[in-house]
Coordinates of C-alpha atoms in Angstrom, one line a residue:
M63 CA 11.0 19.2 13.0
T64 CA 13.0 17.8 10.1
P65 CA 14.8 14.5 11.7
D66 CA 19.2 15.1 12.0
Y67 CA 19.7 12.5 9.3
P68 CA 23.7 13.6 9.6
S69 CA 23.3 11.5 13.2
R70 CA 22.2 8.9 11.5
L71 CA 24.4 8.5 9.0
K72 CA 26.8 8.7 11.2
S73 CA 25.4 6.6 13.7
L74 CA 25.1 3.8 10.8
R75 CA 28.4 3.9 10.2
D76 CA 29.0 2.8 13.7
E77 CA 27.4 0.3 13.8
M78 CA 29.1 -1.3 10.5
A79 CA 32.0 -0.1 12.0
K80 CA 31.6 -2.6 15.3
A81 CA 30.7 -5.3 12.6
G82 CA 33.1 -4.8 9.9
L83 CA 31.9 -3.8 7.5
D84 CA 32.9 -0.9 5.2
G85 CA 29.8 -0.4 3.8
F86 CA 26.5 -1.5 3.6
F87 CA 23.3 -1.8 1.1
V88 CA 20.3 -0.3 2.3
P89 CA 17.2 -1.4 -0.4
M90 CA 13.4 -0.2 -0.7
T91 CA 12.0 -3.3 -0.3
D92 CA 11.2 -6.2 3.1
E93 CA 11.4 -9.3 3.6
Y94 CA 8.9 -10.4 1.1
Q95 CA 10.4 -8.2 -1.9
S96 CA 7.7 -5.3 -2.3
E97 CA 7.8 -2.6 -3.9
Y98 CA 5.2 -0.1 -1.3
V99 CA 6.6 -1.2 2.4
P100 CA 5.1 -0.8 5.4
P101 CA 6.2 1.9 8.4
S102 CA 8.2 -0.8 10.0
A103 CA 10.5 -0.9 6.5
Q104 CA 10.5 1.8 5.6
R105 CA 14.4 2.2 6.5
I106 CA 16.1 4.4 3.5
E107 CA 13.0 7.4 4.8
F108 CA 14.3 6.7 8.6
L109 CA 18.1 7.3 6.7
S110 CA 17.6 9.7 4.6
G111 CA 14.0 11.2 3.6
F112 CA 12.9 9.5 0.7
T113 CA 9.6 9.0 0.7
G114 CA 9.2 7.1 -3.0
S115 CA 8.9 3.7 -3.6
A116 CA 12.6 3.0 -5.4
G117 CA 15.6 3.6 -4.5
F118 CA 18.8 1.8 -3.2
I119 CA 21.7 3.4 -0.8
I120 CA 25.3 2.2 -0.4
V121 CA 26.9 3.6 2.3
L122 CA 30.6 3.6 2.3
K123 CA 32.8 4.9 5.3
D124 CA 33.6 7.7 3.2
K125 CA 30.8 8.2 0.5
A126 CA 27.2 8.0 0.1
A127 CA 25.8 6.8 -3.3
F128 CA 21.5 6.8 -4.0
F129 CA 19.3 5.7 -7.2
T130 CA 16.9 5.8 -8.5
D131 CA 14.8 5.0 -11.5
G132 CA 13.9 8.4 -13.3
R133 CA 10.2 8.2 -12.0
Y134 CA 12.0 10.3 -9.1
T135 CA 15.3 11.6 -9.3
L136 CA 13.9 15.2 -9.6
Q137 CA 11.8 14.3 -5.7
A138 CA 15.5 12.5 -4.6
E139 CA 17.1 16.0 -4.9
Q140 CA 14.4 17.9 -3.2
Q141 CA 14.2 15.3 -0.9
L142 CA 17.6 13.9 0.6
P143 CA 19.2 16.0 3.2
K144 CA 22.3 18.3 0.9
N145 CA 25.4 16.8 0.7
L146 CA 24.8 13.5 2.3
F147 CA 24.0 11.0 -0.2
E148 CA 25.4 11.6 -4.8
V149 CA 22.1 11.1 -6.7
F150 CA 22.1 8.6 -9.6
D151 CA 20.1 7.5 -12.7
T152 CA 19.9 4.0 -12.7
G153 CA 19.4 4.5 -16.2
A154 CA 22.6 6.1 -16.2
K155 CA 24.2 4.0 -13.4
L156 CA 23.1 0.7 -11.5
P157 CA 24.5 -0.2 -7.6
S158 CA 26.9 -2.9 -9.3
E159 CA 28.5 -0.4 -11.7
W160 CA 29.0 2.2 -8.4
I161 CA 30.2 -0.8 -6.7
A162 CA 32.8 -1.7 -8.7
E163 CA 34.2 1.7 -9.9
N164 CA 34.6 3.0 -5.0
A165 CA 34.9 -0.2 -3.9
K166 CA 38.3 -0.7 -2.6
K167 CA 40.5 -4.5 -2.8
G168 CA 39.5 -6.2 0.4
M169 CA 36.6 -4.1 2.0
K170 CA 34.1 -5.9 3.5
L171 CA 30.5 -5.5 1.7
G172 CA 27.3 -5.8 4.7
F173 CA 24.3 -6.8 3.3
D174 CA 20.9 -8.0 4.8
P175 CA 19.7 -11.1 3.7
W176 CA 16.3 -11.0 4.5
L177 CA 16.7 -7.2 1.8
H178 CA 18.1 -8.7 -1.4
T179 CA 16.3 -11.5 -4.0
E180 CA 19.2 -14.1 -4.5
E181 CA 19.6 -12.6 -7.9
N182 CA 20.4 -9.5 -6.7
V183 CA 23.3 -10.5 -3.4
E184 CA 24.0 -12.7 -7.2
R185 CA 24.8 -9.1 -8.7
L186 CA 26.1 -7.3 -5.4
A187 CA 28.8 -10.3 -5.3
A188 CA 29.9 -10.1 -8.8
A189 CA 30.6 -5.9 -8.5
A190 CA 32.7 -6.5 -5.6
T191 CA 34.8 -9.4 -7.3
R192 CA 36.0 -7.1 -9.6
A193 CA 36.3 -5.0 -7.3
S194 CA 38.3 -7.7 -5.5
A195 CA 35.7 -7.1 -2.7
E196 CA 33.6 -9.2 -0.4
I197 CA 30.1 -9.5 -0.1
A198 CA 28.6 -10.6 3.7
P199 CA 25.5 -11.0 4.7
V200 CA 24.1 -10.1 8.8
E201 CA 22.2 -11.7 11.6
K202 CA 21.1 -8.4 12.6
N203 CA 20.3 -5.5 10.1
P204 CA 22.1 -1.9 11.5
I205 CA 19.7 -0.2 10.6
D206 CA 17.8 -1.7 13.1
I207 CA 19.8 -1.2 15.6
I208 CA 19.8 3.1 15.7
W209 CA 15.9 2.8 14.2
S210 CA 14.9 3.4 18.6
D211 CA 11.1 4.0 17.6
R212 CA 11.0 1.4 15.2
P213 CA 7.1 0.7 14.3
A214 CA 6.3 -2.6 14.4
A215 CA 5.2 -4.9 11.9
P216 CA 2.2 -4.6 10.6
R217 CA -1.2 -6.9 11.6
A218 CA -3.8 -6.2 9.8
L219 CA -7.0 -8.9 10.6
I220 CA -7.3 -11.7 6.9
F221 CA -9.8 -11.7 5.2
T222 CA -11.4 -14.0 2.0
H223 CA -11.8 -12.8 -1.1
D224 CA -15.1 -14.0 -2.1
I225 CA -15.4 -16.3 -5.4
A226 CA -18.3 -13.9 -6.8
Y227 CA -14.9 -10.9 -7.4
A228 CA -11.9 -13.5 -8.0
G229 CA -14.1 -16.0 -10.4
Q230 CA -12.5 -19.4 -9.7
S231 CA -11.7 -21.1 -6.6
S232 CA -8.8 -21.2 -4.5
Q233 CA -8.8 -25.5 -4.7
D234 CA -9.2 -24.7 -8.7
K235 CA -6.0 -22.7 -8.3
R236 CA -4.0 -24.9 -7.0
T237 CA -5.4 -27.7 -8.2
A238 CA -3.9 -26.4 -11.7
L239 CA -0.9 -25.8 -10.3
A240 CA -0.1 -28.4 -8.8
D241 CA -0.6 -30.2 -12.0
D242 CA 2.4 -28.0 -13.3
L243 CA 4.6 -28.7 -10.7
K244 CA 3.6 -33.2 -11.2
K245 CA 4.6 -32.5 -14.7
N246 CA 8.0 -31.3 -13.9
N247 CA 8.3 -33.7 -10.8
L248 CA 9.0 -30.4 -8.5
A249 CA 7.9 -31.6 -5.1
A250 CA 6.8 -27.9 -4.2
A251 CA 7.4 -24.5 -4.8
V252 CA 7.8 -21.8 -1.7
I253 CA 6.1 -18.8 -2.6
T254 CA 7.7 -15.8 -1.1
D255 CA 5.4 -13.1 -3.0
P256 CA 2.7 -11.9 -1.2
A257 CA 1.0 -11.1 -4.0
S258 CA 0.6 -14.6 -5.1
I259 CA -0.5 -16.5 -2.0
A260 CA -3.4 -14.0 -1.8
W261 CA -4.5 -14.8 -5.5
L262 CA -3.7 -18.5 -5.3
L263 CA -6.0 -18.8 -1.4
N264 CA -8.5 -15.9 -2.3
V265 CA -7.5 -13.9 1.1
R266 CA -6.8 -10.0 1.0
G267 CA -5.4 -8.1 3.8
G268 CA -4.4 -5.0 5.2
D269 CA -0.7 -4.9 6.4
V270 CA 0.6 -3.0 3.3
P271 CA -0.5 0.4 2.7
N272 CA -2.9 0.7 -0.3
T273 CA -2.9 -2.5 -1.3
P274 CA -5.0 -5.7 0.3
L275 CA -1.8 -8.5 1.2
P276 CA -1.3 -10.4 4.2
L277 CA 2.1 -10.5 4.5
S278 CA 3.7 -14.3 4.8
F279 CA 5.3 -17.2 3.0
A280 CA 3.4 -20.6 1.6
I281 CA 4.5 -23.8 0.3
L282 CA 2.4 -25.4 -2.7
R283 CA 2.6 -29.5 -2.8
D284 CA 2.6 -31.3 -5.6
D285 CA -0.7 -32.5 -3.4
A286 CA -2.6 -28.9 -4.7
T287 CA -1.7 -28.9 0.4
V288 CA -0.4 -25.6 1.0
K289 CA 1.3 -24.8 4.2
W290 CA 0.7 -20.9 5.3
F291 CA 2.7 -19.4 7.3
V292 CA 1.4 -15.7 8.9
D293 CA 1.5 -14.4 12.2
P294 CA -1.6 -16.1 13.9
K295 CA -2.8 -12.9 15.0
K296 CA -3.9 -12.3 11.9
L297 CA -6.5 -14.8 11.6
T298 CA -9.4 -14.1 11.5
T299 CA -12.2 -16.6 13.1
G300 CA -13.7 -18.6 11.2
L301 CA -11.0 -18.2 8.5
Q302 CA -10.0 -21.6 8.6
Q303 CA -13.3 -22.9 7.9
Q304 CA -13.6 -20.5 4.7
L305 CA -9.6 -22.2 3.6
G306 CA -11.1 -25.5 4.3
N307 CA -8.3 -28.6 5.6
A308 CA -5.7 -28.6 2.7
I309 CA -4.5 -25.0 3.6
D310 CA -2.9 -25.5 6.4
P311 CA -1.7 -22.1 8.4
E312 CA 1.4 -22.1 10.9
D313 CA 3.2 -19.7 12.9
Q314 CA 5.4 -17.5 10.7
Q315 CA 8.7 -17.8 13.1
L316 CA 8.6 -21.6 12.0
F317 CA 9.0 -21.2 8.2
G318 CA 13.0 -21.7 8.5
H319 CA 12.2 -24.9 10.5
A320 CA 9.5 -26.2 7.7
L321 CA 12.4 -25.1 4.6
D322 CA 14.6 -27.6 6.5
R323 CA 12.5 -30.3 6.2
L324 CA 11.2 -29.8 2.9
A325 CA 14.2 -29.6 2.0
K326 CA 15.8 -33.5 3.7
E327 CA 12.6 -35.1 1.4
G328 CA 15.7 -34.8 -1.2
K329 CA 12.7 -33.9 -3.9
P330 CA 12.5 -30.5 -6.4
I331 CA 11.5 -28.0 -5.4
R332 CA 10.7 -24.3 -7.3
I333 CA 12.3 -21.3 -5.9
D334 CA 12.2 -18.0 -7.9
P335 CA 15.2 -16.4 -7.6
A336 CA 14.2 -13.4 -8.7
E337 CA 11.4 -12.7 -5.9
S338 CA 13.0 -14.7 -3.2
A339 CA 15.1 -13.6 -0.7
H340 CA 18.9 -14.7 -0.2
W341 CA 18.4 -15.7 2.9
I342 CA 15.1 -18.3 2.1
V343 CA 17.3 -19.6 -0.9
E344 CA 20.9 -20.1 1.7
R345 CA 18.7 -21.6 4.3
L346 CA 17.9 -24.5 2.0
R347 CA 20.8 -24.4 -0.1
K348 CA 22.1 -25.1 3.3
A349 CA 19.4 -28.0 4.6
G350 CA 20.8 -29.7 1.5
A351 CA 17.2 -28.9 -0.9
K352 CA 17.2 -30.0 -4.7
L353 CA 16.7 -26.4 -6.5
N354 CA 14.3 -25.9 -9.0
F355 CA 15.2 -21.8 -9.9
G356 CA 12.7 -20.8 -12.2
E357 CA 8.9 -18.7 -12.1
D358 CA 6.7 -18.3 -8.7
P359 CA 4.0 -20.1 -10.6
C360 CA 1.1 -18.0 -9.8
I361 CA 2.5 -14.8 -11.3
L362 CA 1.7 -15.6 -15.0
P363 CA -1.3 -17.7 -14.0
K364 CA -2.6 -14.2 -11.9
A365 CA -1.8 -11.7 -14.3
L366 CA -4.7 -13.5 -16.3
K367 CA -7.7 -12.1 -15.6
N368 CA -10.6 -14.7 -15.7
K369 CA -13.7 -13.1 -17.3
V370 CA -15.8 -12.2 -13.8
E371 CA -12.1 -10.4 -12.8
V372 CA -11.9 -8.7 -16.5
E373 CA -16.0 -7.8 -16.1
G374 CA -15.3 -6.6 -12.3
M375 CA -12.7 -4.6 -13.4
R376 CA -15.0 -2.9 -15.9
A377 CA -17.1 -2.8 -13.0
A378 CA -15.0 -0.7 -10.5
H379 CA -13.6 1.5 -13.6
R380 CA -17.0 2.8 -14.0
R381 CA -18.1 4.0 -10.5
D382 CA -14.9 5.4 -10.3
G383 CA -15.3 6.8 -13.7
A384 CA -18.5 8.5 -12.2
A385 CA -16.1 9.5 -9.2
L386 CA -13.8 11.5 -11.5
V387 CA -16.5 13.7 -13.5
K388 CA -18.2 14.3 -9.4
F389 CA -14.8 15.7 -9.5
F390 CA -13.9 17.6 -12.3
A391 CA -16.9 19.3 -12.5
W392 CA -16.2 20.9 -9.3
L393 CA -12.8 21.8 -10.2
E394 CA -13.9 23.3 -13.1
K395 CA -15.2 26.0 -10.6
A396 CA -12.9 25.7 -7.5
A397 CA -9.8 26.2 -9.6
A398 CA -11.3 29.8 -11.2
S399 CA -10.0 31.2 -7.7
G400 CA -7.3 30.6 -8.0
E401 CA -6.8 29.9 -4.2
L402 CA -7.3 25.7 -4.1
T403 CA -3.9 24.4 -3.3
E404 CA -2.6 20.6 -4.8
M405 CA -3.7 18.8 -1.8
E406 CA -7.7 20.3 -1.1
A407 CA -8.4 19.5 -4.5
Q408 CA -7.1 15.2 -3.7
E409 CA -9.2 15.9 -0.5
K410 CA -11.9 16.8 -2.6
L411 CA -11.1 13.3 -4.8
A412 CA -11.0 10.7 -1.8
V413 CA -14.2 12.3 -1.0
F414 CA -16.1 11.4 -3.8
R415 CA -14.2 8.1 -4.3
S416 CA -15.6 7.0 -1.0
G417 CA -19.0 7.5 -1.5
G418 CA -18.7 4.3 -4.7
A419 CA -19.9 0.9 -3.7
L420 CA -17.1 -1.5 -2.7
Y421 CA -14.3 1.3 -2.2
R422 CA -11.9 0.1 -0.2
G423 CA -9.8 2.5 -0.4
P424 CA -7.2 4.4 -2.8
S425 CA -4.8 2.2 -4.9
F426 CA -1.1 4.7 -4.2
N427 CA -1.3 7.8 -3.4
T428 CA -3.3 10.6 -4.9
I429 CA -0.1 12.7 -6.7
S430 CA -1.5 15.7 -7.8
G431 CA 0.7 18.4 -9.1
A432 CA 0.5 22.0 -10.1
G433 CA 2.6 23.8 -12.5
P434 CA 5.5 22.6 -12.0
N435 CA 5.2 20.4 -9.4
G436 CA 3.9 18.6 -12.6
A437 CA 7.1 17.5 -14.0
I438 CA 8.1 15.4 -10.7
V439 CA 6.9 12.2 -12.4
H440 CA 5.7 10.5 -8.7
Y441 CA 4.9 13.5 -7.0
H442 CA 3.6 13.8 -3.4
S443 CA 1.9 16.8 -2.5
T444 CA 3.2 17.9 1.2
P445 CA 2.4 21.2 3.5
A446 CA 5.9 22.2 2.3
T447 CA 5.1 21.8 -1.8
N448 CA 1.2 22.0 -1.4
R449 CA 0.8 24.8 -4.2
K450 CA -2.3 26.7 -5.7
L451 CA -3.9 25.9 -9.3
K452 CA -2.8 29.1 -11.4
Q453 CA -4.6 30.2 -14.5
G454 CA -2.5 28.9 -17.3
E455 CA -0.6 25.9 -16.1
F456 CA -0.9 22.4 -15.9
Y457 CA -2.5 20.2 -13.3
L458 CA -1.5 16.4 -13.4
L459 CA -3.8 14.3 -11.0
D460 CA -2.8 10.4 -11.1
S461 CA -4.8 8.6 -8.8
G462 CA -7.0 4.9 -8.0
G463 CA -9.4 3.2 -5.9
Q464 CA -9.4 -0.4 -4.1
Y465 CA -12.8 -2.2 -4.7
M466 CA -13.7 -5.2 -4.1
D467 CA -13.9 -6.1 -8.1
G468 CA -11.2 -4.5 -9.4
T469 CA -8.0 -1.7 -9.2
T470 CA -7.8 1.9 -10.4
D471 CA -5.6 3.8 -11.8
V472 CA -5.9 6.3 -13.9
T473 CA -3.8 10.2 -15.0
R474 CA -5.5 13.1 -16.4
T475 CA -3.5 16.6 -17.0
I476 CA -6.4 19.3 -16.7
A477 CA -5.6 22.4 -18.6
I478 CA -6.5 25.5 -16.1
G479 CA -7.1 28.5 -17.6
T480 CA -5.9 28.6 -20.5
P481 CA -2.5 26.5 -22.0
S482 CA 0.3 28.0 -23.8
P483 CA 0.5 27.2 -28.0
E484 CA 3.8 25.0 -25.9
M485 CA 1.9 23.0 -23.2
K486 CA -0.7 22.1 -26.9
D487 CA 1.6 21.0 -29.0
R488 CA 2.8 18.9 -26.4
F489 CA -0.1 17.4 -25.0
T490 CA -1.2 16.8 -28.4
R491 CA 1.9 14.6 -28.6
V492 CA 1.2 12.6 -25.4
L493 CA -2.5 12.0 -26.1
K494 CA -1.0 11.2 -30.1
G495 CA 1.0 8.7 -28.4
H496 CA -1.4 7.2 -26.3
I497 CA -4.1 6.8 -29.3
A498 CA -1.7 4.7 -31.4
L499 CA -0.7 2.1 -27.9
G500 CA -4.0 2.3 -27.2
S501 CA -5.6 1.7 -30.8
A502 CA -2.6 -1.1 -31.4
R503 CA -3.5 -3.9 -33.4
F504 CA -1.0 -7.0 -33.0
P505 CA 0.0 -10.3 -33.4
E506 CA 0.2 -12.7 -30.4
G507 CA 4.1 -13.3 -29.3
I508 CA 4.3 -9.8 -29.4
T509 CA 5.5 -7.9 -26.2
G510 CA 5.7 -4.9 -24.6
A511 CA 9.1 -3.6 -26.1
D512 CA 7.7 -4.4 -29.5
L513 CA 4.3 -1.7 -28.8
D514 CA 6.2 1.2 -26.3
V515 CA 7.5 2.9 -29.3
L516 CA 4.6 3.7 -31.0
A517 CA 3.7 6.2 -27.8
R518 CA 7.0 7.9 -28.1
R519 CA 6.8 7.8 -31.8
P520 CA 5.0 11.8 -31.3
L521 CA 7.7 12.8 -29.0
W522 CA 10.6 11.4 -30.6
V523 CA 9.4 13.0 -33.9
V524 CA 10.5 16.2 -32.6
G525 CA 13.6 15.1 -30.1
L526 CA 11.0 14.7 -27.0
D527 CA 10.9 11.8 -24.6
Y528 CA 9.6 11.0 -21.1
N529 CA 11.7 9.1 -18.6
H530 CA 9.5 6.5 -17.5
G531 CA 7.8 3.1 -18.9
T532 CA 5.0 3.1 -20.7
G533 CA 2.8 1.0 -18.9
H534 CA 2.1 -1.4 -15.9
G535 CA 0.8 -4.4 -15.2
V536 CA -2.4 -3.9 -12.8
G537 CA -3.8 -6.4 -10.0
A538 CA -8.3 -7.4 -9.2
Y539 CA -8.1 -5.9 -5.8
L540 CA -4.3 -6.2 -5.9
G541 CA -1.0 -4.5 -6.5
V542 CA -1.8 -1.5 -8.5
H543 CA 1.8 -2.5 -10.0
E544 CA 1.6 -5.8 -11.4
G545 CA 4.4 -8.5 -13.4
P546 CA 5.3 -9.8 -15.2
Q547 CA 3.0 -7.9 -18.4
G548 CA 4.1 -4.4 -19.6
I549 CA 5.1 -2.4 -21.6
S550 CA 9.0 -0.4 -21.3
R551 CA 12.1 -0.6 -23.6
R552 CA 12.9 -3.6 -21.5
N553 CA 9.6 -5.9 -20.9
K554 CA 10.6 -8.9 -22.8
V555 CA 7.0 -10.5 -22.0
K556 CA 4.8 -11.6 -24.6
L557 CA 0.7 -10.0 -23.8
Q558 CA -2.3 -12.4 -23.5
P559 CA -5.4 -12.3 -23.4
G560 CA -6.9 -10.7 -20.1
M561 CA -3.6 -8.6 -18.8
V562 CA -4.5 -5.7 -17.5
I563 CA -1.8 -2.2 -18.2
S564 CA -1.7 1.3 -18.0
N565 CA -0.8 2.3 -21.3
E566 CA 0.1 6.0 -19.4
P567 CA 2.8 8.1 -22.1
G568 CA 3.9 11.7 -20.7
Y569 CA 6.1 14.3 -21.0
Y570 CA 7.5 16.4 -18.2
K571 CA 8.8 20.0 -18.4
A572 CA 11.5 20.3 -15.8
G573 CA 10.7 23.7 -13.8
A574 CA 7.2 24.2 -15.7
Y575 CA 4.9 21.5 -16.0
G576 CA 4.2 17.9 -16.5
I577 CA 2.1 15.9 -19.0
R578 CA 0.1 12.5 -18.5
I579 CA -2.3 10.7 -19.8
E580 CA -3.3 7.3 -18.8
N581 CA -6.1 4.6 -19.2
L582 CA -6.0 0.7 -17.7
V583 CA -6.3 -1.2 -21.3
V584 CA -6.9 -5.3 -21.1
V585 CA -5.8 -7.0 -23.4
T586 CA -8.4 -9.3 -25.8
E587 CA -8.6 -12.4 -27.8
P588 CA -7.3 -13.4 -30.8
V589 CA -10.2 -12.3 -33.6
D590 CA -9.9 -11.8 -37.3
V591 CA -9.2 -9.1 -39.5
A592 CA -10.5 -8.7 -42.4
G593 CA -7.6 -9.9 -45.3
S594 CA -4.7 -10.7 -42.8
E595 CA -3.1 -13.9 -42.3
H596 CA -3.3 -14.4 -38.6
K597 CA -5.3 -14.1 -35.4
M598 CA -4.9 -10.2 -34.1
L599 CA -4.7 -9.1 -30.6
G600 CA -6.0 -5.8 -29.1
F601 CA -6.8 -3.5 -26.4
E602 CA -10.0 -3.0 -25.0
T603 CA -9.9 0.3 -22.6
I604 CA -11.2 -0.1 -19.8
T605 CA -10.3 2.9 -17.7
L606 CA -13.9 6.1 -18.1
A607 CA -13.3 9.8 -17.1
P608 CA -13.2 12.8 -19.9
I609 CA -9.8 14.1 -22.2
D610 CA -8.6 17.7 -21.3
R611 CA -10.1 18.7 -24.2
N612 CA -9.4 22.2 -24.1
A613 CA -5.7 21.0 -24.0
I614 CA -5.3 19.3 -27.4
D615 CA -4.3 21.5 -30.4
V616 CA -7.2 19.6 -32.7
E617 CA -4.9 20.3 -36.2
M618 CA -2.3 18.4 -34.5
L619 CA -4.9 15.0 -34.2
S620 CA -5.7 13.1 -38.1
K621 CA -8.8 11.7 -38.7
E622 CA -8.1 9.0 -37.3
E623 CA -7.4 9.5 -34.0
R624 CA -10.0 12.5 -34.1
D625 CA -12.3 9.5 -34.6
W626 CA -11.5 7.6 -31.8
L627 CA -11.3 10.0 -29.5
N628 CA -15.3 11.0 -30.0
A629 CA -15.7 7.1 -30.0
Y630 CA -13.9 7.0 -26.9
H631 CA -15.9 10.2 -25.4
T632 CA -19.0 9.0 -26.6
R633 CA -18.2 5.6 -24.7
V634 CA -18.1 7.6 -20.8
R635 CA -20.6 10.2 -22.1
D636 CA -23.1 7.2 -22.7
S637 CA -21.8 4.4 -19.7
L638 CA -21.2 7.6 -17.1
K639 CA -24.3 9.2 -17.3
P640 CA -26.5 7.0 -15.4
L641 CA -24.1 7.4 -12.3
L642 CA -24.4 11.1 -12.5
D643 CA -27.1 13.9 -11.4
A644 CA -28.4 16.6 -13.5
T645 CA -26.0 18.8 -13.0
E646 CA -22.7 16.2 -14.0
Q647 CA -24.3 15.2 -16.7
A648 CA -24.5 18.4 -18.2
W649 CA -20.6 19.3 -17.5
L650 CA -19.6 15.6 -19.1
E651 CA -21.7 16.2 -22.3
K652 CA -19.6 19.5 -22.7
A653 CA -16.9 17.6 -21.8
T654 CA -17.1 15.1 -24.1
A655 CA -18.6 16.8 -26.9
Q656 CA -17.6 15.4 -30.7
I657 CA -13.9 17.5 -31.8

């Protein structure tokens, strides 16, 4: 039964009125500023039915606006109840711009201080000021008041992440960061990102869908000790002994009091205004803390994978690639009937992956889009949208796995039957961009924004483009989306050895088909290139899966591009054959034949 979203929106407005609010902000996050949130924090889905991972709602007394990025605009238009929300692409209009245009003089706009970062509150306040309005924190989120059957907060058990996979002890990580705190005359860092805490303490959990995170907060001191604020019911027997005496778990309910005590010490405290909830910053500020605003000290070290982590990622991708080949060999026969559905296909892939060593589940909800559904960038098949894989159409499959030694994320677009000349043209242009980025060499200091054009140029020359970033960082048995690195027009982070990034250009024709080719790459160590004046970085592709030769217009590829594809397919074949049976090997031989 479809929820009564008009009634939910009316109930929210009633609660706003009781609190003296003229508007309310609803972000897609939780108190940890997570991208993927547990069911208890899915307030946007409760209010609107939208199931994507990026969204922001503004509710006024007489209108409501929904904002998302280019990955989700088509999905939002399909999922949001008609006539309740006006939908905006954040590439064209930001929430702050809408507020400045629509808020009226004297309006009071409410926000939950746990669900907005310090930086976001500053942007919202500035926008409200331009409209002669004001923003105000609420003690109780009005959505939580009307959400009568709201799920309980997650309490998954926490376990240690073995150094055989982590490659570095928690003690060594904490000591290195504590040394940096001392060099900068900082007494402590308040860490609010669960992924940072999981990396720092070498622990994992299960509070977040598809991501092995324990939700918690931490204070890292300049003596390398950590106060870890976590629900005590998540702690397993013997965990404290494994962690050691320098890590002190405390009940999460005591976090606020610990911030007060830390502030009263009078020494500077590092906190990340882009990652930390406004409530936390304000609690420290009111207690008189000397705040040092700066990046979470774990963010960059976490992104720079050590040798053990990189080798673990390679190993995970070999096993993941074998599962994909098993699936593709099955798919070729299963799709021939024209009766195979998106959901049946993704369920079969899950079966193949589940048999892999060290597999712990998907790294995100699989995107299984046939025909026009593939044009919805972050589409998720449901019984209502489930489509058959038809002859003459593209099937876009974006999926990944969480393995104890690494995280995978791979997209392949498969031609079911014979694609049209236009489809082959677009596929080949996406492939050309993928090869250009994957084979790039670049000097130290180059950013993702510098390289983004390489992937887009083959589309740009004929007036085409795609409305999402070209690449995102990926964690090591952590989040499938990990900063600070990325490849997009706006990412200004310098690429450094050990960073793992996706290479995923695409093209989407609404109502017809979608194309995306995604591999993960790791930034390589700088090396001398013959005749060069600088040491050059590059990318090592670690994803191992065939690219559909049947969708390629070979005449459009240069010799260098054909050489790259042939060399890649040779590596895929040689790496995966030992993991396959005779039938699967035969399929792989055909799929990776030279062109």
